[in-house]
Coordinates of C-alpha atoms in Angstrom, one line a residue:
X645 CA -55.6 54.8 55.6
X646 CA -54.8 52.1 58.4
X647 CA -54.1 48.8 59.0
X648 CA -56.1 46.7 61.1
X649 CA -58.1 49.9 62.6
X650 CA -54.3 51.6 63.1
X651 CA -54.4 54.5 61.3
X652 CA -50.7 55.0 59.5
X653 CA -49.6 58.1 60.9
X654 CA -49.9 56.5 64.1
X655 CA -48.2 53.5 63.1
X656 CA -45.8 55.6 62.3
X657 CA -45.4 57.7 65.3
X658 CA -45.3 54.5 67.1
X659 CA -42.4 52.9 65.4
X660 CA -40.2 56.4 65.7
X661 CA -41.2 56.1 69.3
X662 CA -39.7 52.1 70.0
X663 CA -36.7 53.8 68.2
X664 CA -36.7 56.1 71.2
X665 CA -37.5 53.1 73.8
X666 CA -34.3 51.3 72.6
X667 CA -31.9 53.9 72.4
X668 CA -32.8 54.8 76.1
X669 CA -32.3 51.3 76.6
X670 CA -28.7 51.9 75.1
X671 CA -27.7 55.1 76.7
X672 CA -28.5 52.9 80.0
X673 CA -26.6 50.3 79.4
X674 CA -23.5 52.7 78.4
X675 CA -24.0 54.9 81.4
X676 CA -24.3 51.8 84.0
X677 CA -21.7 49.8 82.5
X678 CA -18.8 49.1 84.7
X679 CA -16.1 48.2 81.5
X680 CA -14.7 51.0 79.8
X681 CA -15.1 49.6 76.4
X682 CA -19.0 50.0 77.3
X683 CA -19.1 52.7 78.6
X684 CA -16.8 54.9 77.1
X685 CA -17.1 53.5 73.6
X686 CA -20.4 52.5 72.9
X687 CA -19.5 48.6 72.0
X688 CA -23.0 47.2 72.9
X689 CA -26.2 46.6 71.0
X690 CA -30.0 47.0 72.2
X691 CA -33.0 45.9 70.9
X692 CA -36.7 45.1 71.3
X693 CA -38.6 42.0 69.9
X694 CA -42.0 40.7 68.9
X695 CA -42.8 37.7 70.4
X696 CA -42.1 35.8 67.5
X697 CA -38.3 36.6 67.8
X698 CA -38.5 39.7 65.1
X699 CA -36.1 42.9 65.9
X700 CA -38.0 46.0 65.5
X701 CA -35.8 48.4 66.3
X702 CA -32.3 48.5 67.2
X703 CA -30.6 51.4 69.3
X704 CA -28.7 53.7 67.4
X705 CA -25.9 53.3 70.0
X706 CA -24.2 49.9 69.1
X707 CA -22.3 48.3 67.1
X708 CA -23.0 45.9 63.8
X709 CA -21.6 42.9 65.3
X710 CA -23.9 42.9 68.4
X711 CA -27.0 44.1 67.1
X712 CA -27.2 41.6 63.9
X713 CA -26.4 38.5 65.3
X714 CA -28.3 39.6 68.5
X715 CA -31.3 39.9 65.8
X716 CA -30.8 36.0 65.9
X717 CA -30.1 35.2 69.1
X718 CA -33.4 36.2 70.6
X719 CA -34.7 33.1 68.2
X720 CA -32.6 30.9 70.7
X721 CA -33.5 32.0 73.9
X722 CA -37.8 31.7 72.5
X723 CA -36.4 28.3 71.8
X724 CA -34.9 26.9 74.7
X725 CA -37.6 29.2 77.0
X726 CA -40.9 29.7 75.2
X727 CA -42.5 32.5 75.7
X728 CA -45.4 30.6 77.3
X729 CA -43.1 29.6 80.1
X730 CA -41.9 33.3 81.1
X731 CA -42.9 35.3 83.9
X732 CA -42.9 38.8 84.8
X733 CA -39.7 39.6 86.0
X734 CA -37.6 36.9 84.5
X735 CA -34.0 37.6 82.7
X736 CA -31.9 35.2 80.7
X737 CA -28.2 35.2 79.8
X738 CA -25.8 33.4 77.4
X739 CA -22.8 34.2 75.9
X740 CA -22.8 31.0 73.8
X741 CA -20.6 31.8 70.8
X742 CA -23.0 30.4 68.1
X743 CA -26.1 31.4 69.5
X744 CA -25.3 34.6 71.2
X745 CA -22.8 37.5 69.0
X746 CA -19.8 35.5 68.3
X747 CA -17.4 35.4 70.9
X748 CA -17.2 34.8 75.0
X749 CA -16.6 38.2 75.7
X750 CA -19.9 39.0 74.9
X751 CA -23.1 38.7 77.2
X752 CA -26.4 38.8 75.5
X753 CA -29.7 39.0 78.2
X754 CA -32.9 38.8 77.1
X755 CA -36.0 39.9 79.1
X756 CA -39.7 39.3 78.8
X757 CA -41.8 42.6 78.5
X758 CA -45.2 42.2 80.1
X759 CA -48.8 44.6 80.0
X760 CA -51.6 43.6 82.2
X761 CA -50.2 40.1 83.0
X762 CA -49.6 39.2 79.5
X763 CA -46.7 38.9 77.8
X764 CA -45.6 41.9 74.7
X765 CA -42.5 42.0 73.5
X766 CA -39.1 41.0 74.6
X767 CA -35.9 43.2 75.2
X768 CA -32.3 42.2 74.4
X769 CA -28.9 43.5 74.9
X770 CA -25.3 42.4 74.8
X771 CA -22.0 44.0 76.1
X772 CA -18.5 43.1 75.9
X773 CA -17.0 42.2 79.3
X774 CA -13.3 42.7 79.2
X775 CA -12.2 39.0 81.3
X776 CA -14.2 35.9 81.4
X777 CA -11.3 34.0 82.9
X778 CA -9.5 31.2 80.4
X779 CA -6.5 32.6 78.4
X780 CA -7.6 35.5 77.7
X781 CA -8.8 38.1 74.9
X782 CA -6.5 36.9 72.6
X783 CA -6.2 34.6 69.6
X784 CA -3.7 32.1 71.3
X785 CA -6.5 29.6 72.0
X786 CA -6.6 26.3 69.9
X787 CA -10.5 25.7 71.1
X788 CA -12.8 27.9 72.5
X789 CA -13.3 25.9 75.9
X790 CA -9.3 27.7 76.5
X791 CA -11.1 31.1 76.0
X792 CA -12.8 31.3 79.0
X793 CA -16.5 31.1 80.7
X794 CA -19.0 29.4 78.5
X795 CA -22.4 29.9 79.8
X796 CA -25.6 28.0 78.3
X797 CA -28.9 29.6 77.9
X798 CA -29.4 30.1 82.0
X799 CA -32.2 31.8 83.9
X800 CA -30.1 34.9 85.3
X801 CA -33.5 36.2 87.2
X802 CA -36.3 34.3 88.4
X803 CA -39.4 36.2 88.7
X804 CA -37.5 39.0 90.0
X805 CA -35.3 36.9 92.1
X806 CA -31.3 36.8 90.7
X807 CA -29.9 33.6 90.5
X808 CA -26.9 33.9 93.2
X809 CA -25.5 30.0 91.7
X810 CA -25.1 31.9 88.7
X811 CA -23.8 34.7 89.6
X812 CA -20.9 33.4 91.9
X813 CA -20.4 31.2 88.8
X814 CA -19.2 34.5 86.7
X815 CA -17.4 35.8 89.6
X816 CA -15.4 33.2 89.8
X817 CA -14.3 32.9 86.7
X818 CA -12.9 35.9 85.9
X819 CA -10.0 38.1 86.5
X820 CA -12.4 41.0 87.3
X821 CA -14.6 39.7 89.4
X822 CA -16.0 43.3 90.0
X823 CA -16.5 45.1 87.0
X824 CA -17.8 41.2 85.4
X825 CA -20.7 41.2 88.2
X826 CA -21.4 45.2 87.4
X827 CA -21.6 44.6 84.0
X828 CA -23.9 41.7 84.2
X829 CA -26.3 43.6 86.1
X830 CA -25.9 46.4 83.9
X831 CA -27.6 44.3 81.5
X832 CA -30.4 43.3 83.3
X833 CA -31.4 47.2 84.6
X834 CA -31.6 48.4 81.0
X835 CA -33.9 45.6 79.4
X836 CA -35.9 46.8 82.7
X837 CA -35.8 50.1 81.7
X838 CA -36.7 49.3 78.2
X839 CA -40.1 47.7 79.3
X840 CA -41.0 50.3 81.3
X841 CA -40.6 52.9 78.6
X842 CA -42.3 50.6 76.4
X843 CA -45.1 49.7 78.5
X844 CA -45.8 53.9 78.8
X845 CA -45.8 53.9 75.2
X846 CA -48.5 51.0 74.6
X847 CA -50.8 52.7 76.9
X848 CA -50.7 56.2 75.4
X849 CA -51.8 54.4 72.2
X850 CA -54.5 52.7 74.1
X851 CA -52.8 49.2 72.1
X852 CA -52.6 45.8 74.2
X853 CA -50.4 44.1 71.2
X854 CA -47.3 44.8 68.9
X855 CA -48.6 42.7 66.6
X856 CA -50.0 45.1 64.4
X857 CA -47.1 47.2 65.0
X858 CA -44.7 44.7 64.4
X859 CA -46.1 43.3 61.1
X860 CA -46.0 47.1 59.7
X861 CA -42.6 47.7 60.7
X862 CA -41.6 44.0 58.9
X863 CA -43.4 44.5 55.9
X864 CA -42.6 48.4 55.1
X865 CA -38.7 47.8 55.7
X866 CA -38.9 44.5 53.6
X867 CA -40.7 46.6 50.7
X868 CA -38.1 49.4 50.9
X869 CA -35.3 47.1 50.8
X870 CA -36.4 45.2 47.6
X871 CA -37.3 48.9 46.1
X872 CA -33.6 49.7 46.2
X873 CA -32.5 46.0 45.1
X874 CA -34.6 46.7 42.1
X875 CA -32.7 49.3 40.8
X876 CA -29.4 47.2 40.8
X877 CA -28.9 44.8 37.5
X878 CA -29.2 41.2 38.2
X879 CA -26.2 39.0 38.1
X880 CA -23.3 38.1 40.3
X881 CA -19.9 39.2 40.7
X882 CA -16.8 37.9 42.4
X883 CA -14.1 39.6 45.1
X884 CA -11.3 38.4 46.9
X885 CA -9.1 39.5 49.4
X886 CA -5.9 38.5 51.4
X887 CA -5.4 39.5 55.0
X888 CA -2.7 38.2 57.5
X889 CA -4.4 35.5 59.3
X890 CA -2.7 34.2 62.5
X891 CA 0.0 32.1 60.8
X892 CA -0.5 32.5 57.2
X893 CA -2.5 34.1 55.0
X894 CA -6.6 33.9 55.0
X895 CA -8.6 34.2 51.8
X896 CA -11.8 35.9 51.6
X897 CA -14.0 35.1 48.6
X898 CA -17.6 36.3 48.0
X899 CA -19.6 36.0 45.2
X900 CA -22.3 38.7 45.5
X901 CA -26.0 38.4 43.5
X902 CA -28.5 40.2 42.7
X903 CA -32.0 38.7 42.0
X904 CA -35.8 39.9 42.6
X905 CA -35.5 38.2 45.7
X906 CA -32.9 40.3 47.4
X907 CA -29.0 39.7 47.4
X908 CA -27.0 36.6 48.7
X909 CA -23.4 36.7 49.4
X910 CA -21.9 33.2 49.1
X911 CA -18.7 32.5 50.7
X912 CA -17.4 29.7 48.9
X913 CA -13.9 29.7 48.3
X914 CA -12.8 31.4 51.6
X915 CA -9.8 29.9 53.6
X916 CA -10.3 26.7 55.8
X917 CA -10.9 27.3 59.9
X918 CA -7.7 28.6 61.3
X919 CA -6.1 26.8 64.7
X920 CA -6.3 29.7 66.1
X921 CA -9.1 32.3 67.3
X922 CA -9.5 34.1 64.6
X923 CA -12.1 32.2 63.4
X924 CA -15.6 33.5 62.8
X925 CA -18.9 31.7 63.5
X926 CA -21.8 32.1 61.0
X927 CA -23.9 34.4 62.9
X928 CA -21.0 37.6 63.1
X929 CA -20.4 36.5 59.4
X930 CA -23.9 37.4 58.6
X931 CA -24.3 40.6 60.8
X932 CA -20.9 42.2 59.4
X933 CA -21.9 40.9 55.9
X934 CA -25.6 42.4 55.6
X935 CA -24.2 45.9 57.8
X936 CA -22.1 46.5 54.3
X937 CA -24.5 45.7 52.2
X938 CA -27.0 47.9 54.3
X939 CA -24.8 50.7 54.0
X940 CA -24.3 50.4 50.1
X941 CA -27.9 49.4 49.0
X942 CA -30.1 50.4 51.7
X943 CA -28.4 53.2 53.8
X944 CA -32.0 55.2 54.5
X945 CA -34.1 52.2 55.9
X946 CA -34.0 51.3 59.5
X947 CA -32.2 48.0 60.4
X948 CA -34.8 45.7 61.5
X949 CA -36.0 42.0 61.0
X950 CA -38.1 43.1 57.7
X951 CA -35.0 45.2 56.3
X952 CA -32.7 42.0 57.4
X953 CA -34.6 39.4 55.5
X954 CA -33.8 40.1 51.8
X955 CA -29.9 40.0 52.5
X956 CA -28.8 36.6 53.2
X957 CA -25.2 35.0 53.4
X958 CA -23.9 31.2 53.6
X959 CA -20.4 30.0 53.8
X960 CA -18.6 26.5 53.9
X961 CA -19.3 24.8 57.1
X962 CA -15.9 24.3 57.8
X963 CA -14.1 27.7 56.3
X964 CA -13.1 30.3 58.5
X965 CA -16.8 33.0 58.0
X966 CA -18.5 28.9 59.4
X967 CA -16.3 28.0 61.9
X968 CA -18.4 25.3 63.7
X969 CA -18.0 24.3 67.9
X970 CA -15.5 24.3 69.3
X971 CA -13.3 25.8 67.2
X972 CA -11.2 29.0 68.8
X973 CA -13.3 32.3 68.2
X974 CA -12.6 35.0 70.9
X975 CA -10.6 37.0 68.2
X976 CA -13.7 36.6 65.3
X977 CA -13.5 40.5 64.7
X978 CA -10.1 40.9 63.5
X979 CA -11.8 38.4 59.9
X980 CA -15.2 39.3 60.9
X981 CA -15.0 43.1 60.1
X982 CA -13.0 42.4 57.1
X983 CA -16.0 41.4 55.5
X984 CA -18.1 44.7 54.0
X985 CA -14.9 45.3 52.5
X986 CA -15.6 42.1 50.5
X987 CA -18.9 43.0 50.1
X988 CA -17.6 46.3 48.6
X989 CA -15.3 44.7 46.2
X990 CA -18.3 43.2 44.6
X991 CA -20.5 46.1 44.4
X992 CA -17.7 48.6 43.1
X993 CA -17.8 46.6 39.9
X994 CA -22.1 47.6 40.0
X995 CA -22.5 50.7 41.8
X996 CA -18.8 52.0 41.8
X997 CA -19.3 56.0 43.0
X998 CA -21.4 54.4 45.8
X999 CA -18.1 52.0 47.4
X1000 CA -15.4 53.5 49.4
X1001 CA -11.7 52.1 49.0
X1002 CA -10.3 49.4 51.4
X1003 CA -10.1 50.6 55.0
X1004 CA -8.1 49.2 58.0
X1005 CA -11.7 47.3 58.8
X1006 CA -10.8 45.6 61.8
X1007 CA -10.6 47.4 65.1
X1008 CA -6.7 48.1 66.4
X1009 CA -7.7 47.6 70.3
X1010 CA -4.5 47.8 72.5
X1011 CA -5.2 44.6 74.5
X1012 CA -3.3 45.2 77.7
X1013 CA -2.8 42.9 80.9
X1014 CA -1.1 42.9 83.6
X1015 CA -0.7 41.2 87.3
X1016 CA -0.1 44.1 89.4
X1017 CA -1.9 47.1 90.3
X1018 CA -2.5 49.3 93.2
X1019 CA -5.6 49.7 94.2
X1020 CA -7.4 47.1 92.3
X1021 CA -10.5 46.9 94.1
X1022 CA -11.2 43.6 94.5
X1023 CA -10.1 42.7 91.3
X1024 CA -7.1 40.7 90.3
X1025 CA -4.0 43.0 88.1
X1026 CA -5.6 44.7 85.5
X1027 CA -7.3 43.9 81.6
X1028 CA -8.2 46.3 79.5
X1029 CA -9.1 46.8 75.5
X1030 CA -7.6 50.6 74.8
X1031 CA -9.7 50.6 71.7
X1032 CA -7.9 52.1 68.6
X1033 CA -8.3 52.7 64.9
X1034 CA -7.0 53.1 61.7
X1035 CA -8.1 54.9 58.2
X1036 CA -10.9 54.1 56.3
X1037 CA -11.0 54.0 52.5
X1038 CA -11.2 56.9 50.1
X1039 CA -14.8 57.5 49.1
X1040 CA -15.9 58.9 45.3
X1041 CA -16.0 62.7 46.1
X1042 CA -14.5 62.8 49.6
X1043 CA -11.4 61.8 51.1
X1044 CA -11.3 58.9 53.9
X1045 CA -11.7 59.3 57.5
X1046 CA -9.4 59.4 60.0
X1047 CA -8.8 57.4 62.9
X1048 CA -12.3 56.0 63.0
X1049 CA -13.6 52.6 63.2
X1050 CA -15.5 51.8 60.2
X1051 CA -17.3 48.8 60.5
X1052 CA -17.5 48.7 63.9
X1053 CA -18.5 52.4 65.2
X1054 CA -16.5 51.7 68.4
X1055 CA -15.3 55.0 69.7
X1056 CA -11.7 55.0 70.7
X1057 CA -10.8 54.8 73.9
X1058 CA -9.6 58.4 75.6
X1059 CA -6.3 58.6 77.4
X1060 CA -7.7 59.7 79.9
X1061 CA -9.7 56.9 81.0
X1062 CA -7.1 54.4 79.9
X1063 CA -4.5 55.9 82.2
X1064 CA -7.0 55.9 85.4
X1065 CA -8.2 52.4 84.5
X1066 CA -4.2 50.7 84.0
X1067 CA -1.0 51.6 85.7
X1068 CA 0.3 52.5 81.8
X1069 CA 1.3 55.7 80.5
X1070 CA 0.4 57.1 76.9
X1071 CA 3.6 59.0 75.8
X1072 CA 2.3 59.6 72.1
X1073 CA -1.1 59.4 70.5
X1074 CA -1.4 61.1 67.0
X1075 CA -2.5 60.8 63.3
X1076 CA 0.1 59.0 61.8
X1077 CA 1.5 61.3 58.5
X1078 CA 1.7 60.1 55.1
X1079 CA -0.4 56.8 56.3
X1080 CA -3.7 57.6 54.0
X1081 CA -3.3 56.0 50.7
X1082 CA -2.4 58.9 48.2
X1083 CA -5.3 59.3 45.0
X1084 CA -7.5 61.7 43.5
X1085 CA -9.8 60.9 46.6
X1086 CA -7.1 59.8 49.7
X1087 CA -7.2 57.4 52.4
X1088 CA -8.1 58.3 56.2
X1089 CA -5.0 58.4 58.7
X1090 CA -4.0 56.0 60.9
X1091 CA -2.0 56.6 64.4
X1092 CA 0.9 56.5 65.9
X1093 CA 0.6 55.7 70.1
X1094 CA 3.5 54.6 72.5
X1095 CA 2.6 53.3 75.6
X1096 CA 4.9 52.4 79.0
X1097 CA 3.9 50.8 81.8
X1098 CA 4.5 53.4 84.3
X1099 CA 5.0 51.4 87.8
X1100 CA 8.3 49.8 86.6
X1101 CA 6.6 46.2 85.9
X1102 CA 5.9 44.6 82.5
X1103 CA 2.8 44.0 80.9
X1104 CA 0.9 41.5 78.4
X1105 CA -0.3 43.2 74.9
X1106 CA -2.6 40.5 73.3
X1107 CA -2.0 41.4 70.1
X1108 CA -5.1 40.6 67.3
X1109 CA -3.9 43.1 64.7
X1110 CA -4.0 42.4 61.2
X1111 CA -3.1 44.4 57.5
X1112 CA 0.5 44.3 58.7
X1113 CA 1.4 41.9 55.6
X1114 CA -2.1 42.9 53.4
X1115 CA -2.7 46.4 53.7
X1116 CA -5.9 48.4 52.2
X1117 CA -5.5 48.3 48.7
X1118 CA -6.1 51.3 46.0
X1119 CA -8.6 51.6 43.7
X1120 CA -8.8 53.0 39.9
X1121 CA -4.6 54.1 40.3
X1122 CA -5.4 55.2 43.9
X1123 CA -2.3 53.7 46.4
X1124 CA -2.9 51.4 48.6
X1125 CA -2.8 52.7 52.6
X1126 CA 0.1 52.4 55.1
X1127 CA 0.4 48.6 56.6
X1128 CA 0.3 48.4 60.3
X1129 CA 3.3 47.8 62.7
X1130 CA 3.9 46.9 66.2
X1131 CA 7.0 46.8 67.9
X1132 CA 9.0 48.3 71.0
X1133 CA 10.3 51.6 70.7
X1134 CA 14.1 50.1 71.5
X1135 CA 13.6 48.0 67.8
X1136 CA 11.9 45.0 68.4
X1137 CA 9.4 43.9 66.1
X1138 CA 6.5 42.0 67.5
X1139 CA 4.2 40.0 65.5
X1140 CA 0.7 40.9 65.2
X1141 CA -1.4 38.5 66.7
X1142 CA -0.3 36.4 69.9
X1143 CA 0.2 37.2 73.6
X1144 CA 3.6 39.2 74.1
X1145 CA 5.8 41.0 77.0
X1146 CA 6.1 44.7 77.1
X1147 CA 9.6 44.9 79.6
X1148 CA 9.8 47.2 81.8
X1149 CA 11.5 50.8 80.6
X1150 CA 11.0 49.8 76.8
X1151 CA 7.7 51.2 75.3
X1152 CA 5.1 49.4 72.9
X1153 CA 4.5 51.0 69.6
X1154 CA 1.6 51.0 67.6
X1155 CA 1.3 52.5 64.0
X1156 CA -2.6 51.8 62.9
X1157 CA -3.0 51.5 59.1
X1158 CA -4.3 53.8 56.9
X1159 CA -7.3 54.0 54.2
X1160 CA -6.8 53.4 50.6
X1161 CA -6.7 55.9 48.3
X1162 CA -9.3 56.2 44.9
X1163 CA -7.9 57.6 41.6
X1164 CA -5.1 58.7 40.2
X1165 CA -2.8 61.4 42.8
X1166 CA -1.4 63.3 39.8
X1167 CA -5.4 64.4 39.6
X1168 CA -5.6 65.6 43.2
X1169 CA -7.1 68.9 43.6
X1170 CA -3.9 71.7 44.4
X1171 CA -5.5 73.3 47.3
X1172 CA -6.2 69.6 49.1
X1173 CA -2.9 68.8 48.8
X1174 CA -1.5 72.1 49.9
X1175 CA -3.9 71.8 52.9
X1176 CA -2.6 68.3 53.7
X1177 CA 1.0 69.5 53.3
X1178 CA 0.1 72.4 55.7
X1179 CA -1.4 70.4 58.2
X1180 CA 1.5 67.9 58.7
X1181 CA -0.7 64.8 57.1
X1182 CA 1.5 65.2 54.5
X1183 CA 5.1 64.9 54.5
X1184 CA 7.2 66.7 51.7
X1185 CA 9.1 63.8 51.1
X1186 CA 5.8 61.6 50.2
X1187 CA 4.3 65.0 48.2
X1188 CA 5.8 63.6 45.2
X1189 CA 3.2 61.1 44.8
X1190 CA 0.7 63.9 43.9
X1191 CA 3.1 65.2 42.0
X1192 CA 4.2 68.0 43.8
X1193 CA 7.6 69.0 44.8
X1194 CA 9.6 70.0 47.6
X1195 CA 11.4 73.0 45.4

């Protein structure tokens, strides 16, 4: 069997090997990057693309929120430079909220691929930087021209040749003028190495073209998707939930359907744009969206531009999930990642033993500034995301996870690195006990962290924390998880999104949420909840909700 002259097994072979291009691609940008949250934690996304704009593979290393709406950025870049116009050796950058991944912290470079003079495929990749200058990483912003540098598509390199106007540009506008630059470049060098690899590959097949290639890997995801669509009943179901918001309460509302055509998720409903960054342009709406339905639906099939295309979302222009320019956005994650939860809510009334419970969903990062450092290295104070997470929801027949980013993937941040990056000290980091919603099936842990700055100064947390006021909620007579909390250790309660002081000699305290539970706790199997008790996740005053007792 083939297709076009390509025999399938080949075909094959050659799409588990651009797997293998990208995720070298990946582990480059990780290992080059000069911001911890790269390279420590893994939150970037690589990818290669036909020359049509399709994703063909994704690296396994990244995250959903950079790899899905990077899947439509590439569109942006053919447009503004056709692929007619590109040389060998030519790079472009943006980090253009609605056309790049969703925010200003990310960079997104895209780089033409070329065999034998002729252009092939293209390779993109984005990274978060940690400063871009403005206000900050924060949700204080009432527009996102306070949020920092906004850079339009640009040439970054010119036929090999970098564009010093725009780099002095970035290094200017940013508190961290060094690791900004390294990062940038770290960008560039792993599309390069991406091409490379890819280029080996296309001559050990003796193939001048992806096209082929490309329309197999579109077609057979496509397929596979709408094989595990079919097996769902048509029809559409409703879910809403609350979360904090910045200064009151957001709604989330979906309305989920299944047809022969795929599923849409319509937002209709959802909460108006907030004043603040926490609102969430269309493109992270759709990656975060489609990632939950991907993992429900379609776990087993590769995420590509063919498995992408039956899932489609639209929201309100207006609501928060369509937040058009210039409305605030650098904090889109903390409603963003909300959203397969949403998603979930609808498909637990479908495919119920396939849904977890409510998570914490967005990531807890500790954003920490501050104007004084030793040491600095031509960089101005410090600014650093300590990334940090809560529980996720119960599942059917296991319980939650722990401490672990769920949507994202982020890693958390070690200690380590965190203390040899800032002048703070970590006094506690631990599962926080009790936290995981009690149930037949319980909730993942959050944490409990303490942090001082230890040179005797204060310093900035921009807090963009949310299920302080909404936490995870139960399922089927499972309890919901532990709401969040940030405060100082001498009392103070701080709220949980807005910049704030740390004084000197106090300490900021962090308890992440936990993961909701599923079922009723009375049902909990004995030897779980001895285990838990045993283990300290448990407390014996909060045993009583599986219906144990202290005796």
């Amino acid at each position: 069997m083939s297709e076009n002259g390509v025999g399938l097994i080949d075909l094959q072979i050659m799409w588990n090997r651009l797997v293998a291009v990208v995720e070298e691609q990946g582990q480059v940008l990780m290992r080059t990057a000069f911001s911890p949250i790269v390279r420590e934690c893994g939150d970037l996304s690589a990818g290669v693309f036909d020359l049509q704009g399709r994703m063909l593979a994704q690296a396994v290393t990244g995250t959903p929120g950079h790899v899905n709406s990077m899947a439509e950025s590439v569109k942006h870049f053919i447009d503004h430079f056709p692929v007619a116009t590109m040389k060998p050796g030519d790079a472009y950058i943006t980090n253009d909220p609605w056309m790049g991944t969703g925010h200003l912290n990310d960079f997104v470079v895209t780089t033409p691929c070329f065999k034998n003079g002729r252009p092939v495929a293209l390779f993109s990749c984005t990274s978060h930087l940690m400063d871009i200058g403005g206000i900050g990483f924060g949700p204080d912003a009432t527009d996102v021209f306070m949020e920092g540098l906004y850079i339009p598509m640009l040439k970054l390199i010119e036929e090999g040749r970098v564009n010093t106007s725009v780099m002095a540009m970035i290094r200017a506008n940013t508190r961290l003028p060094v690791d900004t630059e390294g990062d940038t470049y770290s960008l560039a060098a792993c599309n390069d190495v991406g091409a490379d690899r890819l280029v080996e590959m296309m001559d050990e097949f003796g193939i001048d073209t992806l096209d082929t290639l490309a329309d197999h890997i579109c077609a057979r995801s496509r397929e596979a998707v709408l094989e595990e669509v079919a097996k769902l009943p048509r029809g559409t179901w409703h879910n809403e939930m609350t979360v904090d918001g910045y200064d009151a309460p957001v709604t989330l509302a979906a309305s989920l359907t299944v047809s022969e055509d795929g599923i849409h998720v319509d937002f209709d409903g959802t909460s108006e744009a907030s004043r603040h960054g926490i609102n969430v342009p269309l493109s992270y709406t759709t990656a975060y969206t489609v990632f939950g339905l991907g993992c429900v639906v379609a776990n087993a099939i590769p995420n590509n531009a063919g498995s992408l295309a039956p899932l489609t979302v639209s929201a309100p222009e207006g609501s928060i999930l369509n937040a058009p320019k210039p409305a605030p956005v650098a904090s889109r994650h903390v409603i963003g990642q909300m959203l397969p939860d949403v998603v979930f809510g609808c498909l637990k009334q479908v495919i119920p033993e396939r849904v977890p419970a409510e998570g914490t969903s967005c990531l807890w990062n500790l954003n920490v500034r501050g104007r004084t450092q030793s040491g600095t290295g031509g960089n101005y104070g410090f600014s650093m995301a300590v990334t940090s997470n809560g529980g996720t929801g119960a599942r059917h027949g296991k319980d939650g996870l722990s401490a672990t980013a769920y949507p994202s993937g982020v890693r958390g941040t070690p200690v380590e690195i965190a203390e040899t990056q800032t002048p703070l000290i970590f006094w506690r980091k631990e599962l926080r006990p009790d936290s995981g919603g009690p149930g037949r099936m319980r909730g993942g842990h959050g944490q409990i962290i303490e942090v001082e700055s230890g040179v005797g100064a204060p310093f900035e947390i921009l807090a963009a924390f949310d299920r302080i006021d909404h936490p995870p909620r139960g399922r089927d007579g499972g309890h919901d998880g532990a709401a969040g909390y940030v405060g100082l250790k001498s009392g103070t309660k701080l709220r949980g999104k807005g910049f704030q002081e740390v004084p000197p000699g106090d300490r900021l305290v962090v308890m992440t949420p936990g993961g909701a539970g599923i079922g009723d706790p009375a049902s909990r199997d004995r030897d779980k909840v001895a285990a838990d008790l045993a283990d300290g996740l448990v407390t014996a005053e909060n045993a009583t909700a599986y219906g144990e007792t202290t005796g």
